[in-house]
XYZ file of C-alpha atoms in Angstrom:
709
model
C 24.539 -4.216 24.074
C 22.288 -3.245 20.966
C 20.536 -6.606 21.524
C 19.575 -6.145 24.628
C 18.171 -2.800 24.713
C 15.949 -4.195 21.826
C 14.810 -7.311 23.711
C 13.934 -5.462 26.873
C 12.227 -2.760 24.490
C 10.102 -5.416 22.445
C 9.117 -7.096 25.885
C 8.266 -3.733 27.434
C 6.020 -2.356 24.624
C 2.368 -2.631 24.997
C 1.274 -0.305 21.964
C 2.862 -2.397 18.912
C 5.412 -5.304 17.917
C 8.437 -5.509 16.074
C 8.414 -5.077 12.587
C 10.865 -4.045 9.693
C 10.124 -2.106 6.658
C 10.883 -11.420 -4.880
C 9.484 -13.966 -7.894
C 7.588 -14.155 -10.729
C 5.089 -17.265 -11.926
C 4.708 -18.179 -15.121
C 2.340 -17.577 -17.278
C -28.548 17.169 -9.762
C -30.271 13.516 -9.374
C -28.974 11.208 -11.431
C -30.837 7.653 -12.468
C -30.729 4.736 -10.666
C -28.457 3.367 -13.334
C -26.191 6.172 -15.213
C -25.271 5.437 -18.750
C -21.803 4.551 -18.765
C -21.230 3.251 -21.975
C -18.781 5.823 -22.524
C -17.289 6.936 -19.312
C -17.083 11.024 -19.220
C -17.464 13.959 -17.014
C -21.165 13.362 -16.855
C -21.352 9.731 -15.914
C -18.283 9.676 -13.397
C -20.409 12.480 -11.628
C -23.748 10.760 -12.034
C -21.894 7.237 -10.210
C -22.879 8.904 -7.051
C -26.358 7.354 -7.536
C -25.477 4.448 -9.901
C -26.018 1.061 -8.121
C -24.984 -0.517 -11.327
C -21.238 0.564 -12.158
C -17.928 1.069 -9.931
C -16.366 3.386 -12.965
C -13.568 4.655 -11.310
C -11.077 3.295 -8.557
C -13.065 4.318 -5.854
C -16.231 4.169 -7.417
C -17.137 8.317 -7.395
C -14.559 11.160 -7.377
C -15.081 11.248 -3.699
C -13.493 8.147 -3.024
C -15.887 7.406 -0.484
C -16.528 3.397 -1.618
C -20.311 3.684 -0.982
C -22.654 2.301 -2.963
C -26.771 3.181 -2.267
C -27.318 -0.568 -3.730
C -29.896 -2.328 -1.026
C -31.247 -5.151 -2.363
C -28.329 -7.092 -0.122
C -29.135 -5.492 3.763
C -28.671 -6.160 7.144
C -32.115 -8.428 7.229
C -31.142 -11.143 4.242
C -27.042 -10.870 4.175
C -27.050 -14.292 5.850
C -28.197 -15.678 2.764
C -25.158 -14.514 0.853
C -23.434 -17.211 -1.266
C -20.953 -17.498 -3.482
C -22.456 -16.990 -7.136
C -19.152 -17.775 -9.288
C -14.797 -17.466 -8.984
C -12.505 -17.116 -10.906
C -8.731 -18.793 -10.361
C -5.911 -16.114 -11.020
C -2.677 -17.428 -13.122
C -0.533 -15.151 -10.293
C 0.308 -16.719 -7.002
C 1.431 -12.831 -5.061
C -0.518 -10.108 -3.950
C -3.851 -9.574 -4.801
C -4.874 -5.846 -3.843
C -6.908 -4.483 -7.045
C -10.378 -2.878 -7.044
C -12.300 -3.992 -10.140
C -14.132 -1.076 -12.304
C -17.335 -2.379 -13.121
C -18.794 -0.912 -16.450
C -22.393 -2.563 -17.928
C -22.346 -5.468 -16.121
C -18.694 -6.369 -17.071
C -15.678 -6.455 -14.742
C -12.245 -5.750 -15.474
C -9.078 -5.638 -13.113
C -5.756 -5.830 -12.440
C -3.835 -8.569 -10.871
C -0.061 -9.301 -9.744
C 2.373 -8.567 -12.294
C 0.437 -6.133 -13.539
C -1.989 -8.231 -15.745
C -5.676 -7.387 -16.621
C -8.590 -9.492 -16.639
C -12.409 -8.567 -17.989
C -15.396 -10.946 -16.999
C -18.769 -11.009 -17.030
C -20.160 -9.706 -13.863
C -23.187 -12.055 -14.109
C -21.616 -15.178 -15.473
C -18.392 -15.304 -14.911
C -16.982 -15.482 -18.565
C -13.580 -14.418 -19.303
C -13.863 -11.954 -22.231
C -10.303 -10.986 -22.575
C -6.799 -10.767 -20.680
C -4.005 -8.716 -21.032
C -0.454 -9.349 -19.793
C 2.203 -6.383 -20.086
C 5.282 -8.939 -19.689
C 6.581 -6.887 -17.074
C 10.085 -8.261 -17.031
C 10.343 -10.310 -13.598
C 13.583 -8.683 -12.614
C 11.703 -5.704 -11.946
C 10.361 -7.228 -8.471
C 13.966 -6.384 -7.400
C 12.533 -2.581 -7.548
C 9.469 -3.058 -5.994
C 8.973 -2.456 -2.143
C 5.704 -4.178 -1.252
C 5.330 -7.237 -3.899
C 4.663 -7.391 -7.564
C 1.313 -5.930 -6.541
C -1.164 -3.662 -8.652
C -3.931 -1.776 -7.148
C -6.094 -0.851 -9.797
C -7.198 1.118 -13.094
C -9.200 3.851 -14.422
C -11.640 4.392 -17.144
C -12.321 7.227 -19.789
C -14.311 7.113 -23.040
C -14.020 3.400 -24.306
C -10.681 3.017 -22.747
C -9.119 1.601 -19.405
C -5.862 2.777 -18.277
C -3.315 1.346 -15.686
C -0.172 1.677 -14.685
C 2.702 -1.231 -14.885
C 5.072 -2.296 -12.154
C 7.758 -1.234 -14.652
C 6.594 2.440 -14.999
C 4.686 2.433 -17.919
C 0.929 3.892 -18.166
C -1.230 1.549 -20.600
C -4.213 1.962 -22.414
C -6.617 -0.683 -23.720
C -9.524 -0.973 -25.641
C -12.186 -1.914 -23.128
C -14.666 -3.932 -25.256
C -11.548 -6.118 -26.491
C -8.409 -5.877 -24.342
C -6.568 -4.515 -27.209
C -3.309 -2.188 -26.749
C -4.457 1.547 -27.799
C -0.911 3.140 -26.568
C 1.713 2.407 -23.596
C 4.433 5.482 -22.520
C 6.737 4.993 -20.134
C 6.463 7.498 -17.180
C 9.768 7.104 -15.410
C 13.179 6.632 -15.788
C 13.438 3.148 -15.842
C 17.310 3.359 -15.088
C 16.388 3.785 -11.349
C 14.053 1.966 -9.012
C 10.654 3.396 -10.019
C 7.811 1.372 -9.973
C 4.065 2.246 -10.268
C 1.570 0.062 -7.950
C -1.229 2.532 -7.642
C -4.368 3.323 -9.772
C -4.460 6.640 -11.941
C -7.274 8.663 -12.470
C -9.210 10.522 -15.276
C -10.492 14.015 -15.626
C -11.558 15.486 -18.660
C -9.562 13.659 -20.939
C -6.456 13.395 -18.900
C -5.030 10.663 -17.403
C -2.974 11.225 -14.096
C -0.476 8.597 -13.014
C 2.253 8.713 -10.047
C 5.059 6.081 -8.642
C 6.643 4.589 -5.951
C 10.066 3.916 -5.345
C 10.945 5.972 -2.069
C 12.477 3.275 -0.232
C 14.983 2.842 -2.797
C 15.836 6.827 -3.636
C 14.088 8.343 -6.068
C 12.370 11.761 -6.396
C 8.294 11.879 -6.881
C 6.196 13.049 -9.235
C 2.690 12.987 -11.124
C 2.094 13.292 -14.728
C -0.754 13.723 -16.732
C -1.147 12.330 -20.081
C -3.764 12.728 -23.123
C -6.188 9.636 -22.798
C -6.281 9.473 -26.633
C -2.415 9.836 -27.780
C -0.733 8.941 -24.416
C 1.374 12.786 -24.878
C 2.462 14.208 -21.689
C 0.836 17.413 -20.830
C 2.445 18.178 -17.337
C 4.503 17.149 -14.521
C 4.106 17.988 -10.754
C 7.138 17.256 -8.644
C 6.973 17.118 -4.993
C 10.370 17.486 -3.769
C 12.691 20.689 -5.289
C 15.409 20.005 -7.480
C 19.102 20.498 -6.967
C 18.910 24.259 -6.657
C 22.026 24.936 -8.968
C 20.030 23.178 -11.726
C 18.189 26.889 -12.316
C 14.826 28.148 -11.124
C 11.974 25.822 -10.483
C 8.536 26.898 -9.831
C 7.537 29.004 -7.119
C 5.888 25.940 -4.887
C 9.394 23.961 -5.250
C 11.106 27.331 -4.459
C 9.620 27.539 -1.549
C 9.992 24.179 -0.681
C 13.696 24.101 -1.002
C 13.971 26.358 1.851
C 12.788 23.440 4.378
C 15.419 20.782 3.301
C 19.237 20.813 3.874
C 22.174 18.972 2.398
C 22.260 17.669 -1.297
C 18.759 15.798 -0.986
C 18.840 15.668 -4.382
C 21.786 12.798 -4.892
C 19.332 10.056 -3.914
C 16.188 11.839 -4.894
C 14.556 13.153 -1.558
C 11.668 10.565 -1.823
C 7.816 12.065 -1.872
C 6.641 9.461 -4.280
C 2.807 9.305 -5.155
C 2.292 5.941 -5.266
C -1.658 5.549 -4.291
C -4.368 8.096 -3.337
C -6.142 10.915 -5.574
C -9.381 12.223 -5.434
C -10.735 15.189 -7.576
C -13.481 17.991 -6.422
C -15.149 18.625 -9.903
C -16.942 21.992 -8.338
C -13.690 23.260 -6.976
C -11.457 21.828 -10.150
C -9.224 20.590 -7.440
C -7.325 17.420 -7.602
C -5.829 16.048 -4.341
C -2.750 14.000 -4.265
C -1.174 12.488 -1.647
C 2.657 12.351 -1.002
C 5.416 9.988 0.471
C 7.914 9.467 2.957
C 11.258 10.321 2.224
C 14.390 9.238 0.940
C 16.015 8.077 2.829
C 13.526 7.367 6.118
C 16.197 8.826 8.142
C 16.192 12.551 8.151
C 19.627 13.131 9.532
C 21.035 11.474 6.382
C 18.534 12.781 3.693
C 18.628 16.614 5.152
C 20.770 17.040 7.939
C 19.869 19.637 10.365
C 16.182 19.129 9.743
C 13.368 21.111 8.572
C 9.734 20.419 7.079
C 11.532 18.743 3.745
C 8.290 19.777 1.789
C 6.048 18.222 0.471
C 7.220 14.944 1.903
C 4.109 13.376 3.809
C 1.880 16.123 2.253
C -1.894 16.389 1.136
C -1.414 18.707 -2.185
C -4.360 20.327 -4.176
C -3.433 21.046 -7.407
C -5.144 22.387 -11.023
C -5.585 19.249 -13.126
C -6.024 21.049 -16.248
C -2.256 22.743 -15.897
C -0.730 20.909 -12.971
C -0.421 24.279 -10.680
C -0.255 23.980 -6.940
C -2.892 25.610 -4.790
C -2.200 24.331 -1.613
C -0.908 21.790 0.458
C -1.426 20.152 4.414
C 1.721 18.370 5.550
C 0.913 15.665 8.130
C 4.431 14.981 9.396
C 6.239 17.965 8.963
C 10.432 16.272 8.994
C 9.366 12.509 8.930
C 11.571 10.213 9.846
C 9.311 7.215 10.191
C 8.431 6.452 7.019
C 4.879 8.114 7.748
C 3.359 8.759 4.356
C 0.165 10.636 3.261
C -0.263 8.444 0.349
C -3.047 6.907 2.291
C -6.884 6.895 0.992
C -8.016 10.694 0.573
C -11.926 10.935 0.981
C -14.276 13.925 0.232
C -17.374 14.639 1.873
C -19.658 17.572 2.804
C -20.872 17.682 6.613
C -21.783 20.018 9.098
C -18.904 20.811 11.168
C -19.705 23.547 14.173
C -22.925 24.305 12.585
C -21.675 25.410 9.248
C -21.899 22.889 6.534
C -17.980 22.146 5.231
C -16.613 20.694 2.005
C -14.041 18.574 4.278
C -11.030 16.317 2.723
C -10.553 13.062 5.074
C -7.476 10.802 5.582
C -6.065 8.647 7.994
C -2.167 8.650 7.136
C 0.061 6.062 8.149
C 1.449 8.607 11.379
C -1.889 7.502 13.257
C -4.132 10.451 13.125
C -7.376 10.853 11.231
C -7.347 14.429 9.789
C -10.549 16.645 8.620
C -9.731 19.331 6.257
C -11.124 22.067 4.280
C -10.911 21.170 0.846
C -11.106 24.541 -0.816
C -8.457 26.195 1.253
C -6.255 23.625 2.997
C -7.271 24.678 6.740
C -7.120 22.138 9.281
C -10.540 21.555 10.987
C -9.916 18.703 13.430
C -7.496 15.999 14.052
C -7.368 13.178 16.646
C -5.363 10.050 16.498
C -7.467 6.851 15.538
C -4.623 4.372 16.969
C -2.072 4.363 19.832
C 0.793 7.073 19.242
C 3.926 7.629 20.974
C 5.882 9.734 18.155
C 3.718 12.540 19.181
C 0.996 13.895 21.814
C -1.510 15.170 19.721
C -1.919 18.066 16.971
C -1.428 21.744 17.884
C -4.475 23.273 16.259
C -3.437 26.575 16.011
C -0.399 25.654 13.986
C -1.298 22.309 12.446
C 1.673 20.455 13.362
C 2.260 17.691 15.748
C 3.249 18.027 19.065
C 6.412 15.962 18.847
C 8.027 13.631 21.346
C 11.601 14.353 21.278
C 12.821 10.637 22.342
C 11.091 8.793 18.921
C 13.344 11.190 16.907
C 16.104 8.588 16.341
C 17.599 10.484 13.869
C 18.250 13.147 16.440
C 18.988 11.355 19.342
C 21.216 8.353 17.635
C 19.222 5.806 19.935
C 17.301 2.860 19.354
C 13.173 4.588 19.557
C 10.240 1.850 19.653
C 7.776 3.977 17.950
C 4.003 3.073 17.344
C 2.847 3.257 14.757
C 5.619 1.291 12.640
C 6.731 1.890 8.878
C 3.113 -0.166 7.890
C 1.322 2.725 9.549
C -1.867 3.090 11.896
C -3.495 2.379 8.168
C -1.793 1.561 5.223
C -3.200 1.622 1.317
C -6.439 -0.577 2.263
C -9.270 1.900 1.509
C -11.349 3.017 3.956
C -15.131 3.523 3.317
C -17.995 5.877 4.173
C -21.298 5.679 5.150
C -23.235 9.218 4.618
C -26.547 7.703 6.478
C -24.127 6.951 9.504
C -21.819 9.585 9.128
C -19.042 7.241 9.872
C -15.719 6.648 8.243
C -14.374 2.570 8.268
C -10.705 2.293 9.038
C -8.856 -0.835 8.109
C -6.179 -0.211 11.016
C -2.994 -1.539 11.919
C -1.757 -1.901 15.421
C 1.833 -2.073 15.957
C 5.376 -0.617 16.328
C 8.644 -0.832 15.210
C 12.220 0.059 16.605
C 13.948 2.579 14.567
C 17.717 2.179 15.117
C 19.758 4.811 12.605
C 22.621 2.706 10.572
C 26.175 3.831 11.120
C 28.635 4.626 8.349
C 25.361 4.428 6.187
C 26.182 5.150 2.193
C 23.763 5.214 -0.671
C 23.529 1.901 -2.792
C 22.409 1.450 -6.286
C 20.175 -1.913 -5.144
C 18.363 -2.668 -2.531
C 16.685 -0.535 0.525
C 18.075 3.030 1.344
C 16.400 3.795 4.216
C 19.282 4.811 7.011
C 17.634 2.337 9.441
C 19.674 -0.619 10.552
C 17.653 -3.321 10.020
C 19.690 -5.710 11.130
C 19.969 -4.772 14.577
C 16.449 -4.245 14.426
C 15.844 -7.849 13.392
C 13.640 -10.336 15.353
C 15.604 -12.310 18.078
C 15.330 -15.937 18.286
C 14.039 -15.740 21.568
C 10.673 -17.340 22.361
C 9.930 -14.498 24.876
C 10.655 -11.875 22.812
C 8.741 -13.332 19.757
C 5.816 -14.052 21.489
C 5.698 -10.199 23.348
C 6.006 -8.913 19.737
C 2.857 -10.977 18.256
C 0.831 -10.093 21.417
C 1.220 -6.567 20.637
C 0.729 -6.460 16.837
C -3.067 -6.319 16.084
C -5.252 -5.015 13.869
C -9.124 -3.362 13.888
C -11.908 -2.444 11.758
C -12.686 1.280 13.441
C -15.902 3.031 12.791
C -14.694 6.689 12.877
C -16.749 9.574 13.571
C -15.296 12.532 11.552
C -17.062 15.062 13.149
C -16.709 14.295 16.897
C -13.287 12.490 15.840
C -14.216 9.931 17.845
C -14.710 6.277 17.926
C -18.319 4.691 17.534
C -17.416 0.783 17.378
C -14.362 -1.343 16.247
C -14.235 -5.042 15.256
C -10.780 -6.515 16.751
C -8.397 -8.644 14.600
C -5.539 -11.310 15.792
C -3.270 -8.993 13.639
C -3.057 -6.567 10.805
C -3.388 -6.255 7.190
C -6.868 -6.763 7.070
C -8.656 -5.667 3.860
C -10.087 -2.822 2.224
C -13.552 -1.534 2.954
C -16.915 -1.709 1.370
C -20.545 0.396 2.999
C -23.403 -0.428 1.355
C -26.987 0.847 1.140
C -27.818 -2.090 2.954
C -26.130 -0.890 6.315
C -23.663 -2.911 5.621
C -19.929 -2.891 5.896
C -17.729 -5.240 3.847
C -13.951 -6.376 4.934
C -11.841 -9.383 3.835
C -9.236 -10.085 6.617
C -5.508 -11.833 6.926
C -7.487 -14.701 8.502
C -8.809 -15.770 5.217
C -12.313 -14.837 5.712
C -14.949 -12.461 3.791
C -17.074 -10.661 6.158
C -20.189 -8.374 6.509
C -20.882 -6.387 9.361
C -24.148 -3.748 10.588
C -22.790 -0.410 9.333
C -25.030 1.003 13.005
C -23.321 -1.652 15.312
C -20.515 -3.201 14.002
C -22.186 -6.546 14.565
C -20.799 -9.463 12.268
C -23.801 -10.510 10.333
C -22.109 -13.186 7.730
C -18.832 -14.625 7.107
C -17.495 -16.909 4.245
C -14.424 -18.892 4.352
C -11.848 -17.397 1.084
C -9.154 -20.039 1.659
C -6.982 -17.259 1.396
C -6.198 -13.854 2.947
C -8.053 -11.027 1.269
C -6.300 -7.467 1.199
C -7.935 -5.872 -1.543
C -11.278 -3.656 -0.968
C -14.532 -5.412 -2.096
C -17.042 -3.557 -4.475
C -20.421 -3.894 -5.226
C -22.661 -3.685 -8.388
C -26.331 -4.606 -9.968
C -27.299 -6.207 -13.052
C -31.195 -6.532 -13.926
C -32.697 -6.868 -10.883
C -29.490 -8.741 -9.150
C -27.014 -6.994 -6.908
C -23.532 -8.630 -6.305
C -20.588 -8.070 -4.257
C -17.081 -9.198 -5.564
C -13.578 -8.906 -4.043
C -10.141 -10.213 -5.533
C -8.768 -12.847 -3.171
C -4.957 -12.970 -2.795
C -3.139 -13.143 0.836
C 0.172 -10.633 -0.399
C 1.782 -7.467 0.118
C 4.705 -6.231 2.162
C 3.213 -7.545 5.653
C 3.680 -11.290 4.312
C 6.609 -10.266 2.402
C 9.112 -8.858 5.277
C 7.613 -9.307 8.627
C 9.728 -12.469 9.520
C 7.585 -14.444 12.400
C 4.843 -11.709 12.243
C 3.705 -12.555 9.177
C 1.144 -15.212 9.959
C 0.377 -13.657 13.538
C -3.179 -13.669 12.288
C -2.929 -17.429 11.656
C -1.246 -19.494 8.681
C -2.282 -18.292 5.482
C -1.375 -18.799 1.608
C -1.941 -17.379 -1.292
C -4.622 -18.531 -3.476
C -5.549 -15.851 -5.876
C -9.176 -15.653 -6.993
C -12.229 -12.912 -7.999
C -14.976 -14.050 -5.294
C -18.075 -12.981 -6.902
C -21.162 -13.150 -4.270
C -25.316 -12.662 -4.530
C -28.273 -13.731 -2.561
C -28.666 -17.635 -2.402
C -25.829 -18.017 -4.308
C -24.902 -21.822 -4.621
C -21.520 -22.345 -6.175
C -18.832 -23.428 -4.164
C -14.926 -23.436 -3.761
C -12.739 -26.372 -4.619
C -11.565 -27.855 -1.418
C -8.673 -26.050 0.293
C -5.404 -27.429 -0.276
C -3.407 -28.889 2.834
C -0.773 -26.209 3.812
C 2.285 -28.473 4.515
C 5.072 -27.182 6.913
C 8.347 -28.788 5.922
C 10.828 -29.521 8.940
C 13.933 -27.393 8.917
C 16.610 -29.615 8.329
C 20.172 -27.422 7.248
C 23.375 -27.777 7.194
C 25.698 -27.387 10.512
C 27.058 -24.156 11.152
C 30.801 -23.674 10.074
C 31.450 -20.099 9.667
C 32.619 -17.560 12.464
C 30.744 -15.078 14.196
C 32.743 -12.271 11.962
C 31.259 -13.824 9.167
C 27.613 -14.452 10.014
C 27.730 -11.051 11.379
C 28.463 -9.583 7.902
C 25.890 -11.991 6.786
C 23.278 -10.651 8.652
C 23.801 -7.252 7.744
C 23.725 -7.621 4.205
C 21.100 -10.137 4.387
C 18.794 -7.183 6.488
C 19.667 -4.664 3.800
C 19.419 -6.929 0.552
C 17.775 -9.833 1.101
C 14.764 -9.209 3.608
C 12.497 -7.183 1.806
C 11.580 -10.280 -0.048
C 12.589 -13.555 2.243
C 11.452 -12.091 5.150
C 12.974 -10.215 8.509
C 15.799 -12.568 10.136
C 15.147 -14.676 7.148
C 11.696 -15.884 8.097
C 9.774 -15.807 5.003
C 6.246 -15.398 4.746
C 3.930 -17.541 2.052
C 4.680 -15.378 -0.852
C 8.801 -16.024 -1.583
C 11.347 -18.911 -0.978
C 11.908 -19.549 2.374
C 15.648 -19.516 2.480
C 15.815 -21.714 5.865
C 14.574 -24.425 3.972
C 16.620 -23.916 0.670
C 18.616 -27.085 -0.510
C 21.275 -24.040 -1.862
C 22.605 -23.401 1.925
C 24.680 -27.104 1.739
C 26.566 -25.752 -1.331
C 28.445 -22.614 -2.240
C 28.625 -22.840 -6.248
C 24.997 -23.278 -6.253
C 24.350 -20.455 -3.880
C 26.870 -18.105 -6.067
C 24.916 -19.361 -9.298
C 21.750 -17.510 -8.220
C 22.716 -14.815 -5.715
C 25.674 -13.566 -8.021
C 25.464 -15.139 -11.339
C 21.539 -14.435 -11.406
C 20.420 -18.001 -12.724
C 16.830 -16.951 -11.507
C 16.646 -13.845 -12.651
C 13.518 -13.907 -14.709
C 11.981 -15.246 -11.871
C 12.685 -11.699 -9.789
C 15.839 -13.051 -8.186
C 18.582 -11.017 -10.030
C 22.382 -10.593 -9.483
C 22.913 -8.726 -6.620
C 26.879 -8.626 -8.246
C 26.517 -4.686 -8.408
C 26.663 -4.458 -4.779
C 27.698 -8.015 -2.843
C 30.969 -9.790 -3.770
C 31.014 -13.811 -4.274
C 32.656 -14.102 -0.636
C 29.895 -11.599 0.951
C 27.021 -13.532 -0.618
C 28.587 -16.620 1.012
C 28.560 -15.051 4.571
C 24.795 -14.200 3.828
C 24.346 -18.224 3.150
C 26.271 -18.942 6.312
C 23.696 -16.315 8.235
C 20.654 -17.973 7.121
C 22.418 -21.517 7.989
C 22.706 -20.095 11.355
C 19.007 -18.682 11.451
C 17.927 -22.339 10.042
C 19.440 -23.957 13.073
C 18.370 -21.398 15.548
C 14.799 -21.783 14.603
C 15.298 -25.586 14.254
C 15.912 -25.634 18.349
C 13.137 -23.748 18.987
C 10.922 -26.219 17.269
């Protein structure tokens, strides 16, 4: 009956498609160019007018990702050409924003590796490998990616996937110090960039899908000594007094949330206002997603899905605004936080802007946390709008599967109306450019759910939500799953223009003084658009999907545009048949650098050979296959794809030769034969017989899809 309901819901939905929620390879006025030999507060504040450098993750503390450089502009961007490129030594998702300091590029890659290149010539200056254990991949929800680094003094700082904060000498790439920032016995990871403020480096972490408690920590930039820690969700009250902000938060929780951590990880966005001396952090989803399991009886569950302002010197709480009280859909508020000054209702306001996963665009007074305006930027069906008197969403009861116990097809889905991909703000146009996702997800509460030490702990029945092998259902889901580049007016809370894409998961944004907006996309193109109209002015075939955000910088009289290309992240890992909704795409990880009249060329694109399915016949009974499907959805689908349909990053098990041999399958799944590649042993949560039931489920799925061929 549930499958019939799911199929009907999928065919009926018009606002979104079905979606579900890992391996390692070898091996005052500033001058036009501020002095950045040593990165400090002055150089970071001056960066707003510095066209030469990109000294922090979002270029400036305000994170606007706007560079006033205008040598490349609407009149000549058609002459943009490849200046140079560099191949990476990993074939996983590339999400990092490069730093540019004194003509050199510094960036992280998949597996938390670091590269440094001469920005004009492309000469490799140095490389650093923190040697993250391959087994760490099993702790990551969303690929073995890293989004970037920060700089302070003459050093660089980044977080590694296994939870370390690492400091490198910027000139040589040699290690200054390394400190573990998480309990490595738990399922913590780090993928986001830290932020440097007044000699401190501040870093968050991820892992809420698995069951952890979120926090940020501040470290001395010279020594790595921990200075303070700010938790985002309260501890067990029985453990004694907590800071006042956490005591108040505890009043908004029920049950024993501390047993699984509660979630609230700060895995991406941070911004800083040096005048107000306020650090702004975005807090993530609850653990588990399903609030009925996390906090029986409801409650707002502070500070999940919140923007929180803290004093960077002490970690003192100042204010918060919660975008999704009592969140139950993986609606994080970790998305890009951006600061700007603008006139609203005739008054000059210092604002904070965010387009979090829940589909609403928020404009907030960044001094006080007052909500100034909010409107949905993508289709939304979990709420009717935002009540401006209370600042709370006007909830749709039917969307709360946690309360009804029933299927709810909700848009946006877990990847959100906007995910981690950075936005950009053009102050000349007064527009925010949003890389938007248009999709939905069938949330079904899990029955008889228990916390497990490995795999997703989200409290949602991923097996029941899996895409069926029915062509009409798949076609309907693909047709309803789209992407867009949206130019949004934050003052009027309206869309000025948009560029539509065949699918979601398109790249981050760069805006420039040349009236241009740059973005890569899932269709393996890198493009420039007119900031005022959205007209496409230039495009380059990148040979791979691009999800990272570009940067621009100048060296001498030459302006460059650089982007780290390489398809990856959660979308190609977990979404099954929806992974290639933008067209077949592979990972070819490269740094691409452009300038006017550049003449470099990429090598020919390698052929994309799709192997035919040739599985063994299904011999197991329905009960074995059902068990295997439930186990696959909980433990395997996050790397090998919804319904065993993998994207292009990890092995598609429907093609695996291991399907023919129970013992060989056991060697990998139970014995951990490939643990150094990220395929750890699942023996702590799966018995050998259960592992074999997964094999039979994959055999069934392979035969079903072979029949569709």
